[in-house]
């Protein structure tokens, strides 16, 4: 168990390329055997954007660039930010740890399959939406805790 992991903060990205979404077949927990969008926990001192890039590269071999925030899931225990993410480079490969398969699937098929959980389907629908989502907005924040990020409706 990593001591520098912030267990209350996690991220995911929905990458759609040529009509296909990147999914990974999870190997543990309640998602075991399910095709989900890749992601994971934010390390202490890491931004959600950097966590997303790291998690995608570690889990799938794909380099991504986070774009708009398209969904946020939270409760009294933790939060989970979903970005629309742009494919930059790489070949989809399993990490053979957290997942045993990484693949590109037609978005329409993913929305119909029983092995794709409801949350993943909702996030794919958000990514497919014509709505822009929350976009990065420049602002002058207090630099005490490093560069700050503001996402909002533009």
N, CA, C and O atoms as a DFTB+ gen file, in Angstrom:
616 C
 N C O
     1  1       0.839      -1.175       0.000
     2  2       0.000       0.000       0.000
     3  2       0.886       1.241       0.000
     4  3       1.753       1.391       0.861
     5  1       0.665       2.126      -0.967
     6  2       1.500       3.311      -1.090
     7  2       1.097       4.369      -0.077
     8  3      -0.078       4.711       0.056
     9  1       2.094       4.878       0.633
    10  2       1.833       5.880       1.658
    11  2       1.575       7.256       1.074
    12  3       0.978       8.097       1.747
    13  1       2.006       7.517      -0.157
    14  2       1.823       8.843      -0.737
    15  2       0.564       8.948      -1.599
    16  3       0.435       9.879      -2.394
    17  1      -0.348       8.014      -1.450
    18  2      -1.591       8.031      -2.211
    19  2      -2.675       8.727      -1.404
    20  3      -2.840       8.468      -0.212
    21  1      -3.403       9.602      -2.055
    22  2      -4.535      10.258      -1.430
    23  2      -5.768       9.420      -1.746
    24  3      -6.338       9.553      -2.829
    25  1      -6.181       8.579      -0.840
    26  2      -7.241       7.603      -1.064
    27  2      -8.614       8.241      -1.239
    28  3      -9.561       7.547      -1.607
    29  1      -8.749       9.535      -0.986
    30  2     -10.027      10.218      -1.149
    31  2     -10.179      10.947      -2.468
    32  3     -11.221      11.549      -2.728
    33  1      -9.135      10.899      -3.319
    34  2      -9.165      11.627      -4.586
    35  2      -8.803      10.688      -5.727
    36  3      -7.748      10.055      -5.703
    37  1      -9.676      10.595      -6.727
    38  2      -9.374       9.755      -7.880
    39  2      -9.862      10.409      -9.162
    40  3     -10.705      11.307      -9.147
    41  1      -9.308       9.933     -10.271
    42  2      -9.591      10.522     -11.580
    43  2      -9.796       9.431     -12.623
    44  3      -9.357       8.292     -12.460
    45  1     -10.462       9.808     -13.678
    46  2     -10.571       8.959     -14.850
    47  2     -10.621       9.860     -16.073
    48  3     -10.847      11.066     -15.974
    49  1     -10.409       9.251     -17.210
    50  2     -10.523       9.967     -18.470
    51  2     -11.272       9.116     -19.471
    52  3     -11.127       7.894     -19.502
    53  1     -12.067       9.771     -20.284
    54  2     -12.783       9.069     -21.330
    55  2     -12.133       9.491     -22.634
    56  3     -12.202      10.651     -23.041
    57  1     -11.500       8.519     -23.279
    58  2     -10.784       8.771     -24.528
    59  2     -11.577       8.113     -25.645
    60  3     -11.770       6.897     -25.660
    61  1     -12.028       8.931     -26.572
    62  2     -12.761       8.425     -27.733
    63  2     -11.954       8.795     -28.976
    64  3     -11.612       9.956     -29.201
    65  1     -11.668       7.790     -29.759
    66  2     -10.844       7.971     -30.962
    67  2     -11.467       7.156     -32.094
    68  3     -11.648       5.944     -31.976
    69  1     -11.785       7.829     -33.170
    70  2     -12.371       7.167     -34.338
    71  2     -13.610       6.355     -33.963
    72  3     -13.798       5.237     -34.442
    73  1     -14.444       6.927     -33.108
    74  2     -15.696       6.285     -32.722
    75  2     -15.567       5.172     -31.701
    76  3     -16.544       4.485     -31.401
    77  1     -14.359       4.986     -31.161
    78  2     -14.131       3.923     -30.183
    79  2     -13.638       4.521     -28.877
    80  3     -12.915       5.517     -28.861
    81  1     -14.049       3.886     -27.773
    82  2     -13.645       4.317     -26.443
    83  2     -12.615       3.331     -25.900
    84  3     -12.712       2.128     -26.140
    85  1     -11.635       3.846     -25.171
    86  2     -10.609       3.003     -24.558
    87  2     -11.137       2.452     -23.234
    88  3     -11.535       3.210     -22.351
    89  1     -11.136       1.126     -23.109
    90  2     -11.619       0.450     -21.906
    91  2     -10.588      -0.566     -21.420
    92  3      -9.770      -1.059     -22.196
    93  1     -10.641      -0.870     -20.125
    94  2      -9.747      -1.866     -19.534
    95  2     -10.580      -2.840     -18.702
    96  3     -11.476      -2.432     -17.964
    97  1     -10.271      -4.136     -18.830
    98  2     -10.983      -5.149     -18.038
    99  2     -10.300      -5.264     -16.678
   100  3      -9.158      -5.711     -16.573
   101  1     -11.036      -4.845     -15.629
   102  2     -10.532      -4.758     -14.263
   103  2     -10.297      -6.154     -13.676
   104  3     -11.011      -7.099     -14.012
   105  1      -9.293      -6.282     -12.796
   106  2      -8.931      -7.599     -12.258
   107  2      -9.251      -7.799     -10.778
   108  3      -8.964      -8.868     -10.240
   109  1      -9.837      -6.808     -10.099
   110  2     -10.070      -6.973      -8.660
   111  2     -11.279      -6.167      -8.199
   112  3     -11.814      -5.343      -8.941
   113  1     -11.690      -6.417      -6.981
   114  2     -12.764      -5.653      -6.350
   115  2     -14.109      -5.823      -7.032
   116  3     -14.343      -6.798      -7.745
   117  1     -14.989      -4.855      -6.802
   118  2     -16.342      -4.934      -7.356
   119  2     -16.346      -4.816      -8.871
   120  3     -17.310      -5.222      -9.519
   121  1     -15.284      -4.266      -9.446
   122  2     -15.196      -4.133     -10.900
   123  2     -14.530      -5.310     -11.584
   124  3     -14.319      -5.273     -12.796
   125  1     -14.191      -6.352     -10.840
   126  2     -13.480      -7.495     -11.415
   127  2     -14.253      -8.074     -12.606
   128  3     -15.437      -8.396     -12.501
   129  1     -13.557      -8.196     -13.730
   130  2     -14.148      -8.750     -14.939
   131  2     -14.927      -7.750     -15.771
   132  3     -15.379      -8.075     -16.869
   133  1     -15.089      -6.538     -15.261
   134  2     -15.845      -5.502     -15.967
   135  2     -14.919      -4.640     -16.818
   136  3     -13.749      -4.444     -16.488
   137  1     -15.464      -4.132     -17.917
   138  2     -14.746      -3.189     -18.767
   139  2     -15.050      -1.781     -18.274
   140  3     -16.196      -1.334     -18.321
   141  1     -14.025      -1.089     -17.802
   142  2     -14.197       0.253     -17.237
   143  2     -13.240       1.225     -17.915
   144  3     -12.304       0.817     -18.602
   145  1     -13.487       2.509     -17.712
   146  2     -12.538       3.509     -18.185
   147  2     -11.362       3.535     -17.209
   148  3     -11.567       3.480     -15.996
   149  1     -10.138       3.618     -17.722
   150  2      -8.961       3.628     -16.855
   151  2      -8.914       4.864     -15.952
   152  3      -9.526       5.890     -16.246
   153  1      -8.189       4.742     -14.868
   154  2      -8.012       5.847     -13.945
   155  2      -7.465       5.337     -12.630
   156  3      -7.074       4.176     -12.513
   157  1      -7.441       6.214     -11.642
   158  2      -6.936       5.791     -10.347
   159  2      -6.800       6.942      -9.379
   160  3      -7.299       8.043      -9.610
   161  1      -6.113       6.660      -8.290
   162  2      -5.967       7.622      -7.204
   163  2      -4.896       8.661      -7.505
   164  3      -3.935       8.414      -8.234
   165  1      -5.102       9.834      -6.914
   166  2      -4.163      10.943      -7.016
   167  2      -3.135      10.791      -5.904
   168  3      -3.489      10.534      -4.753
   169  1      -1.863      10.952      -6.252
   170  2      -0.814      10.923      -5.230
   171  2      -0.764      12.267      -4.517
   172  3      -1.125      13.292      -5.095
   173  1      -0.324      12.268      -3.276
   174  2      -0.188      13.502      -2.511
   175  2       0.804      14.407      -3.240
   176  3       1.904      13.980      -3.590
   177  1       0.405      15.657      -3.463
   178  2       1.237      16.620      -4.163
   179  2       1.090      16.577      -5.683
   180  3       1.769      17.326      -6.385
   181  1       0.223      15.722      -6.197
   182  2       0.010      15.570      -7.634
   183  2      -1.310      16.238      -8.015
   184  3      -2.273      16.186      -7.251
   185  1      -1.358      16.858      -9.180
   186  2      -2.626      17.416      -9.644
   187  2      -3.479      16.302     -10.244
   188  3      -2.943      15.277     -10.666
   189  1      -4.796      16.487     -10.289
   190  2      -5.636      15.495     -10.954
   191  2      -5.228      15.270     -12.415
   192  3      -5.279      14.141     -12.905
   193  1      -4.827      16.334     -13.107
   194  2      -4.418      16.198     -14.505
   195  2      -3.179      15.306     -14.637
   196  3      -3.127      14.431     -15.502
   197  1      -2.189      15.533     -13.777
   198  2      -0.976      14.703     -13.826
   199  2      -1.277      13.266     -13.418
   200  3      -0.707      12.329     -13.976
   201  1      -2.171      13.088     -12.446
   202  2      -2.566      11.729     -12.038
   203  2      -3.211      10.999     -13.207
   204  3      -2.947       9.817     -13.426
   205  1      -4.055      11.700     -13.959
   206  2      -4.712      11.076     -15.105
   207  2      -3.684      10.620     -16.139
   208  3      -3.750       9.495     -16.633
   209  1      -2.749      11.484     -16.460
   210  2      -1.707      11.122     -17.434
   211  2      -0.911       9.910     -16.957
   212  3      -0.660       8.984     -17.728
   213  1      -0.515       9.919     -15.685
   214  2       0.276       8.822     -15.119
   215  2      -0.515       7.516     -15.130
   216  3      -0.010       6.482     -15.567
   217  1      -1.750       7.566     -14.651
   218  2      -2.569       6.352     -14.578
   219  2      -2.788       5.740     -15.963
   220  3      -2.688       4.524     -16.123
   221  1      -3.084       6.564     -16.957
   222  2      -3.301       6.024     -18.305
   223  2      -2.039       5.364     -18.845
   224  3      -2.101       4.275     -19.415
   225  1      -0.906       6.014     -18.671
   226  2       0.337       5.441     -19.171
   227  2       0.662       4.137     -18.447
   228  3       1.034       3.153     -19.086
   229  1       0.525       4.117     -17.115
   230  2       0.807       2.910     -16.339
   231  2      -0.130       1.758     -16.693
   232  3       0.315       0.622     -16.857
   233  1      -1.418       2.046     -16.811
   234  2      -2.409       0.990     -16.969
   235  2      -2.651       0.556     -18.407
   236  3      -3.062      -0.578     -18.651
   237  1      -2.398       1.464     -19.379
   238  2      -2.789       1.159     -20.762
   239  2      -1.700       1.358     -21.803
   240  3      -1.853       0.903     -22.937
   241  1      -0.605       2.023     -21.454
   242  2       0.420       2.343     -22.440
   243  2       0.054       3.516     -23.330
   244  3       0.772       3.816     -24.285
   245  1      -1.050       4.183     -23.032
   246  2      -1.539       5.290     -23.849
   247  2      -1.192       6.626     -23.182
   248  3      -1.383       6.798     -21.978
   249  1      -0.678       7.569     -23.984
   250  2      -0.413       8.930     -23.527
   251  2      -1.650       9.763     -23.848
   252  3      -2.116       9.783     -24.987
   253  1      -2.177      10.450     -22.833
   254  2      -3.377      11.271     -23.007
   255  2      -3.125      12.689     -22.516
   256  3      -2.175      12.955     -21.779
   257  1      -3.998      13.583     -22.943
   258  2      -3.996      14.961     -22.461
   259  2      -5.396      15.260     -21.922
   260  3      -6.368      15.208     -22.675
   261  1      -5.510      15.574     -20.620
   262  2      -6.816      15.903     -20.045
   263  2      -7.369      17.178     -20.676
   264  3      -6.635      18.139     -20.907
   265  1      -8.657      17.174     -20.948
   266  2      -9.338      18.348     -21.501
   267  2     -10.397      18.804     -20.503
   268  3     -10.073      19.050     -19.341
   269  1     -11.641      18.921     -20.921
   270  2     -12.699      19.398     -20.036
   271  2     -13.024      18.370     -18.953
   272  3     -12.827      17.167     -19.125
   273  1     -13.527      18.886     -17.832
   274  2     -14.122      18.020     -16.818
   275  2     -15.564      17.790     -17.253
   276  3     -16.323      18.739     -17.452
   277  1     -15.933      16.526     -17.399
   278  2     -17.277      16.219     -17.898
   279  2     -18.179      15.600     -16.832
   280  3     -19.388      15.486     -17.038
   281  1     -17.605      15.201     -15.696
   282  2     -18.424      14.641     -14.626
   283  2     -17.621      14.625     -13.325
   284  3     -16.392      14.543     -13.328
   285  1     -18.342      14.705     -12.236
   286  2     -17.741      14.562     -10.911
   287  2     -18.664      13.663     -10.095
   288  3     -19.868      13.905     -10.004
   289  1     -18.077      12.616      -9.500
   290  2     -18.823      11.728      -8.604
   291  2     -18.236      11.929      -7.214
   292  3     -17.024      11.811      -7.033
   293  1     -19.070      12.228      -6.240
   294  2     -18.558      12.399      -4.886
   295  2     -19.585      11.967      -3.865
   296  3     -20.780      11.863      -4.145
   297  1     -19.070      11.717      -2.655
   298  2     -19.912      11.406      -1.513
   299  2     -19.185      11.926      -0.279
   300  3     -18.240      12.703      -0.414
   301  1     -19.593      11.526       0.903
   302  2     -18.945      12.032       2.115
   303  2     -17.571      11.409       2.344
   304  3     -16.839      11.830       3.240
   305  1     -17.223      10.420       1.547
   306  2     -15.957       9.703       1.713
   307  2     -14.879      10.138       0.716
   308  3     -13.714      10.270       1.092
   309  1     -15.248      10.362      -0.545
   310  2     -14.247      10.653      -1.568
   311  2     -14.850      11.365      -2.769
   312  3     -16.066      11.537      -2.859
   313  1     -13.980      11.778      -3.694
   314  2     -14.420      12.340      -4.967
   315  2     -13.657      11.720      -6.126
   316  3     -12.557      11.190      -5.974
   317  1     -14.296      11.810      -7.304
   318  2     -13.810      11.169      -8.530
   319  2     -14.121      12.128      -9.672
   320  3     -15.289      12.384      -9.965
   321  1     -13.094      12.656     -10.314
   322  2     -13.267      13.601     -11.413
   323  2     -13.056      12.868     -12.728
   324  3     -12.095      12.115     -12.887
   325  1     -13.973      13.099     -13.675
   326  2     -13.873      12.497     -15.009
   327  2     -13.581      13.598     -16.028
   328  3     -14.328      14.566     -16.163
   329  1     -12.474      13.414     -16.734
   330  2     -12.083      14.333     -17.798
   331  2     -12.427      13.732     -19.150
   332  3     -12.383      12.513     -19.319
   333  1     -12.765      14.570     -20.106
   334  2     -12.682      14.161     -21.502
   335  2     -11.186      14.242     -21.792
   336  3     -10.564      15.269     -21.524
   337  1     -10.605      13.183     -22.331
   338  2      -9.157      13.156     -22.550
   339  2      -8.863      12.884     -24.023
   340  3      -9.575      12.135     -24.692
   341  1      -7.815      13.504     -24.499
   342  2      -7.404      13.367     -25.895
   343  2      -6.294      12.328     -26.017
   344  3      -5.319      12.354     -25.265
   345  1      -6.452      11.417     -26.968
   346  2      -5.400      10.449     -27.280
   347  2      -4.226      11.210     -27.886
   348  3      -4.412      12.013     -28.801
   349  1      -3.020      10.964     -27.383
   350  2      -1.807      11.584     -27.924
   351  2      -0.977      10.548     -28.670
   352  3      -0.605      10.760     -29.824
   353  1      -0.683       9.414     -28.004
   354  2       0.137       8.383     -28.650
   355  2       0.075       7.091     -27.849
   356  3      -0.476       7.045     -26.749
   357  1       0.649       6.051     -28.422
   358  2       0.781       4.775     -27.728
   359  2      -0.128       3.700     -28.273
   360  3      -1.083       3.964     -29.003
   361  1       0.201       2.472     -27.893
   362  2      -0.587       1.292     -28.258
   363  2      -1.254       0.758     -27.004
   364  3      -0.626       0.677     -25.948
   365  1      -2.514       0.398     -27.115
   366  2      -3.272      -0.112     -25.971
   367  2      -2.750      -1.482     -25.557
   368  3      -2.857      -2.453     -26.306
   369  1      -2.180      -1.546     -24.344
   370  2      -1.670      -2.806     -23.798
   371  2      -2.057      -2.911     -22.325
   372  3      -2.141      -1.905     -21.620
   373  1      -2.286      -4.120     -21.880
   374  2      -2.631      -4.376     -20.489
   375  2      -1.410      -4.218     -19.595
   376  3      -0.284      -4.494     -20.009
   377  1      -1.647      -3.770     -18.360
   378  2      -0.556      -3.731     -17.381
   379  2      -0.403      -5.079     -16.678
   380  3       0.534      -5.262     -15.901
   381  1      -1.317      -6.034     -16.942
   382  2      -1.317      -7.375     -16.343
   383  2      -1.276      -7.320     -14.816
   384  3      -0.730      -8.209     -14.162
   385  1      -1.855      -6.278     -14.274
   386  2      -1.956      -6.117     -12.823
   387  2      -3.378      -5.655     -12.491
   388  3      -4.211      -6.451     -12.057
   389  1      -3.643      -4.373     -12.698
   390  2      -4.978      -3.844     -12.430
   391  2      -5.976      -4.228     -13.518
   392  3      -7.186      -4.209     -13.292
   393  1      -5.469      -4.572     -14.688
   394  2      -6.345      -5.017     -15.777
   395  2      -5.676      -6.168     -16.510
   396  3      -4.454      -6.316     -16.478
   397  1      -6.495      -6.983     -17.174
   398  2      -5.924      -8.078     -17.958
   399  2      -6.235      -7.933     -19.446
   400  3      -5.922      -8.813     -20.248
   401  1      -6.857      -6.807     -19.800
   402  2      -7.174      -6.537     -21.200
   403  2      -7.430      -5.041     -21.353
   404  3      -8.126      -4.437     -20.537
   405  1      -6.867      -4.452     -22.397
   406  2      -7.140      -3.062     -22.745
   407  2      -7.515      -3.055     -24.213
   408  3      -6.821      -3.641     -25.045
   409  1      -8.621      -2.387     -24.529
   410  2      -9.086      -2.423     -25.917
   411  2      -9.852      -1.164     -26.283
   412  3     -10.346      -0.425     -25.431
   413  1      -9.928      -0.955     -27.591
   414  2     -10.770       0.106     -28.146
   415  2     -12.072      -0.549     -28.570
   416  3     -12.057      -1.526     -29.319
   417  1     -13.205      -0.023     -28.101
   418  2     -14.509      -0.601     -28.419
   419  2     -15.416       0.492     -28.998
   420  3     -15.390       1.636     -28.544
   421  1     -16.201       0.132     -29.985
   422  2     -17.189       1.062     -30.527
   423  2     -18.032       1.595     -29.370
   424  3     -18.475       0.829     -28.514
   425  1     -18.251       2.904     -29.347
   426  2     -18.991       3.486     -28.229
   427  2     -20.398       2.911     -28.118
   428  3     -20.875       2.651     -27.013
   429  1     -21.064       2.712     -29.244
   430  2     -22.420       2.155     -29.213
   431  2     -22.462       0.771     -28.603
   432  3     -23.385       0.447     -27.856
   433  1     -21.471      -0.050     -28.914
   434  2     -21.402      -1.394     -28.334
   435  2     -21.162      -1.315     -26.827
   436  3     -21.788      -2.043     -26.056
   437  1     -20.252      -0.428     -26.409
   438  2     -19.942      -0.289     -24.981
   439  2     -21.190       0.086     -24.182
   440  3     -21.373      -0.372     -23.055
   441  1     -22.040       0.916     -24.769
   442  2     -23.248       1.358     -24.068
   443  2     -24.292       0.258     -23.934
   444  3     -25.221       0.384     -23.137
   445  1     -24.152      -0.818     -24.701
   446  2     -25.118      -1.912     -24.666
   447  2     -24.651      -3.132     -23.874
   448  3     -25.472      -3.966     -23.493
   449  1     -23.371      -3.246     -23.624
   450  2     -22.822      -4.478     -23.031
   451  2     -23.101      -4.590     -21.537
   452  3     -23.093      -3.596     -20.810
   453  1     -23.346      -5.810     -21.102
   454  2     -23.586      -6.082     -19.687
   455  2     -22.306      -6.025     -18.860
   456  3     -22.374      -5.818     -17.648
   457  1     -21.137      -6.203     -19.485
   458  2     -19.885      -6.174     -18.737
   459  2     -19.280      -4.765     -18.661
   460  3     -18.137      -4.603     -18.232
   461  1     -20.036      -3.763     -19.073
   462  2     -19.648      -2.361     -18.899
   463  2     -20.580      -1.783     -17.823
   464  3     -21.788      -1.695     -18.042
   465  1     -20.032      -1.387     -16.660
   466  2     -20.872      -0.896     -15.557
   467  2     -21.604       0.400     -15.903
   468  3     -21.220       1.129     -16.818
   469  1     -22.657       0.661     -15.154
   470  2     -23.479       1.846     -15.376
   471  2     -22.662       3.134     -15.306
   472  3     -22.845       4.014     -16.148
   473  1     -21.762       3.269     -14.321
   474  2     -20.956       4.486     -14.206
   475  2     -20.134       4.701     -15.471
   476  3     -20.078       5.821     -15.979
   477  1     -19.503       3.667     -15.985
   478  2     -18.716       3.796     -17.210
   479  2     -19.600       4.212     -18.373
   480  3     -19.208       5.059     -19.177
   481  1     -20.786       3.629     -18.474
   482  2     -21.715       4.002     -19.551
   483  2     -22.106       5.471     -19.440
   484  3     -22.141       6.185     -20.442
   485  1     -22.401       5.925     -18.215
   486  2     -22.775       7.334     -18.017
   487  2     -21.620       8.261     -18.412
   488  3     -21.847       9.311     -19.013
   489  1     -20.391       7.877     -18.078
   490  2     -19.238       8.708     -18.418
   491  2     -19.001       8.744     -19.931
   492  3     -18.638       9.787     -20.475
   493  1     -19.201       7.632     -20.599
   494  2     -19.090       7.604     -22.069
   495  2     -20.140       8.536     -22.666
   496  3     -19.844       9.300     -23.584
   497  1     -21.358       8.476     -22.148
   498  2     -22.416       9.367     -22.644
   499  2     -22.051      10.833     -22.424
   500  3     -22.313      11.669     -23.288
   501  1     -21.453      11.151     -21.284
   502  2     -21.005      12.523     -21.030
   503  2     -19.953      12.946     -22.049
   504  3     -19.996      14.063     -22.563
   505  1     -19.017      12.059     -22.338
   506  2     -17.953      12.372     -23.293
   507  2     -18.500      12.549     -24.702
   508  3     -17.967      13.343     -25.478
   509  1     -19.546      11.826     -25.037
   510  2     -20.154      11.935     -26.360
   511  2     -21.055      13.166     -26.495
   512  3     -21.403      13.562     -27.607
   513  1     -21.424      13.757     -25.388
   514  2     -22.326      14.903     -25.389
   515  2     -21.714      16.075     -26.148
   516  3     -20.498      16.264     -26.165
   517  1     -22.574      16.839     -26.763
   518  2     -22.138      18.056     -27.458
   519  2     -21.809      19.173     -26.473
   520  3     -21.197      20.172     -26.852
   521  1     -22.207      19.014     -25.223
   522  2     -21.912      20.026     -24.210
   523  2     -20.414      20.111     -23.993
   524  3     -19.700      19.111     -24.076
   525  1     -19.959      21.293     -23.719
   526  2     -18.523      21.517     -23.591
   527  2     -17.961      20.989     -22.280
   528  3     -16.837      20.487     -22.262
   529  1     -18.693      21.083     -21.201
   530  2     -18.164      20.675     -19.907
   531  2     -17.452      21.834     -19.236
   532  3     -17.444      22.953     -19.747
   533  1     -16.862      21.558     -18.102
   534  2     -16.101      22.585     -17.387
   535  2     -14.714      22.688     -18.003
   536  3     -14.011      21.686     -18.136
   537  1     -14.325      23.891     -18.375
   538  2     -13.051      24.100     -19.057
   539  2     -12.079      24.841     -18.144
   540  3     -12.500      25.554     -17.233
   541  1     -10.771      24.672     -18.386
   542  2      -9.791      25.402     -17.582
   543  2      -9.922      26.905     -17.810
   544  3      -9.980      27.363     -18.952
   545  1      -9.968      27.661     -16.730
   546  2     -10.044      29.118     -16.799
   547  2      -8.827      29.709     -16.104
   548  3      -8.500      29.297     -14.991
   549  1      -8.150      30.662     -16.733
   550  2      -6.990      31.279     -16.077
   551  2      -7.440      32.139     -14.894
   552  3      -8.463      32.820     -14.957
   553  1      -6.670      32.094     -13.837
   554  2      -6.931      32.961     -12.689
   555  2      -5.660      33.110     -11.877
   556  3      -4.741      32.299     -11.986
   557  1      -5.616      34.146     -11.069
   558  2      -4.481      34.400     -10.194
   559  2      -4.818      33.877      -8.810
   560  3      -5.617      34.478      -8.091
   561  1      -4.216      32.768      -8.438
   562  2      -4.455      32.183      -7.124
   563  2      -3.258      32.386      -6.212
   564  3      -2.228      32.914      -6.631
   565  1      -3.400      31.970      -4.984
   566  2      -2.308      32.026      -4.028
   567  2      -1.315      30.915      -4.360
   568  3      -1.696      29.744      -4.354
   569  1      -0.061      31.242      -4.649
   570  2       0.921      30.224      -5.054
   571  2       1.450      29.364      -3.906
   572  3       2.311      28.511      -4.123
   573  1       0.949      29.575      -2.694
   574  2       1.427      28.857      -1.513
   575  2       1.439      27.336      -1.727
   576  3       2.392      26.663      -1.332
   577  1       0.395      26.800      -2.343
   578  2       0.283      25.358      -2.538
   579  2       0.565      24.935      -3.977
   580  3       0.067      23.903      -4.426
   581  1       1.349      25.714      -4.694
   582  2       1.656      25.386      -6.080
   583  2       0.627      25.973      -7.019
   584  3      -0.290      26.676      -6.594
   585  1       0.783      25.682      -8.298
   586  2      -0.119      26.203      -9.316
   587  2      -1.536      25.727      -9.041
   588  3      -1.772      24.543      -8.802
   589  1      -2.458      26.648      -9.078
   590  2      -3.862      26.320      -8.885
   591  2      -4.576      26.189     -10.213
   592  3      -4.143      26.754     -11.217
   593  1      -5.658      25.452     -10.221
   594  2      -6.452      25.235     -11.431
   595  2      -7.903      25.562     -11.126
   596  3      -8.432      25.188     -10.080
   597  1      -8.538      26.266     -12.058
   598  2      -9.946      26.590     -11.956
   599  2     -10.626      26.079     -13.209
   600  3     -10.207      26.399     -14.322
   601  1     -11.677      25.283     -13.037
   602  2     -12.480      24.803     -14.156
   603  2     -13.870      25.384     -13.984
   604  3     -14.412      25.379     -12.879
   605  1     -14.453      25.886     -15.066
   606  2     -15.781      26.449     -14.993
   607  2     -16.447      26.491     -16.348
   608  3     -15.889      26.029     -17.344
   609  1     -17.648      27.051     -16.379
   610  2     -18.391      27.208     -17.637
   611  2     -17.883      28.486     -18.280
   612  3     -17.823      29.538     -17.643
   613  1     -17.524      28.383     -19.533
   614  2     -16.961      29.533     -20.229
   615  2     -18.011      30.164     -21.118
   616  3     -17.733      31.154     -21.795
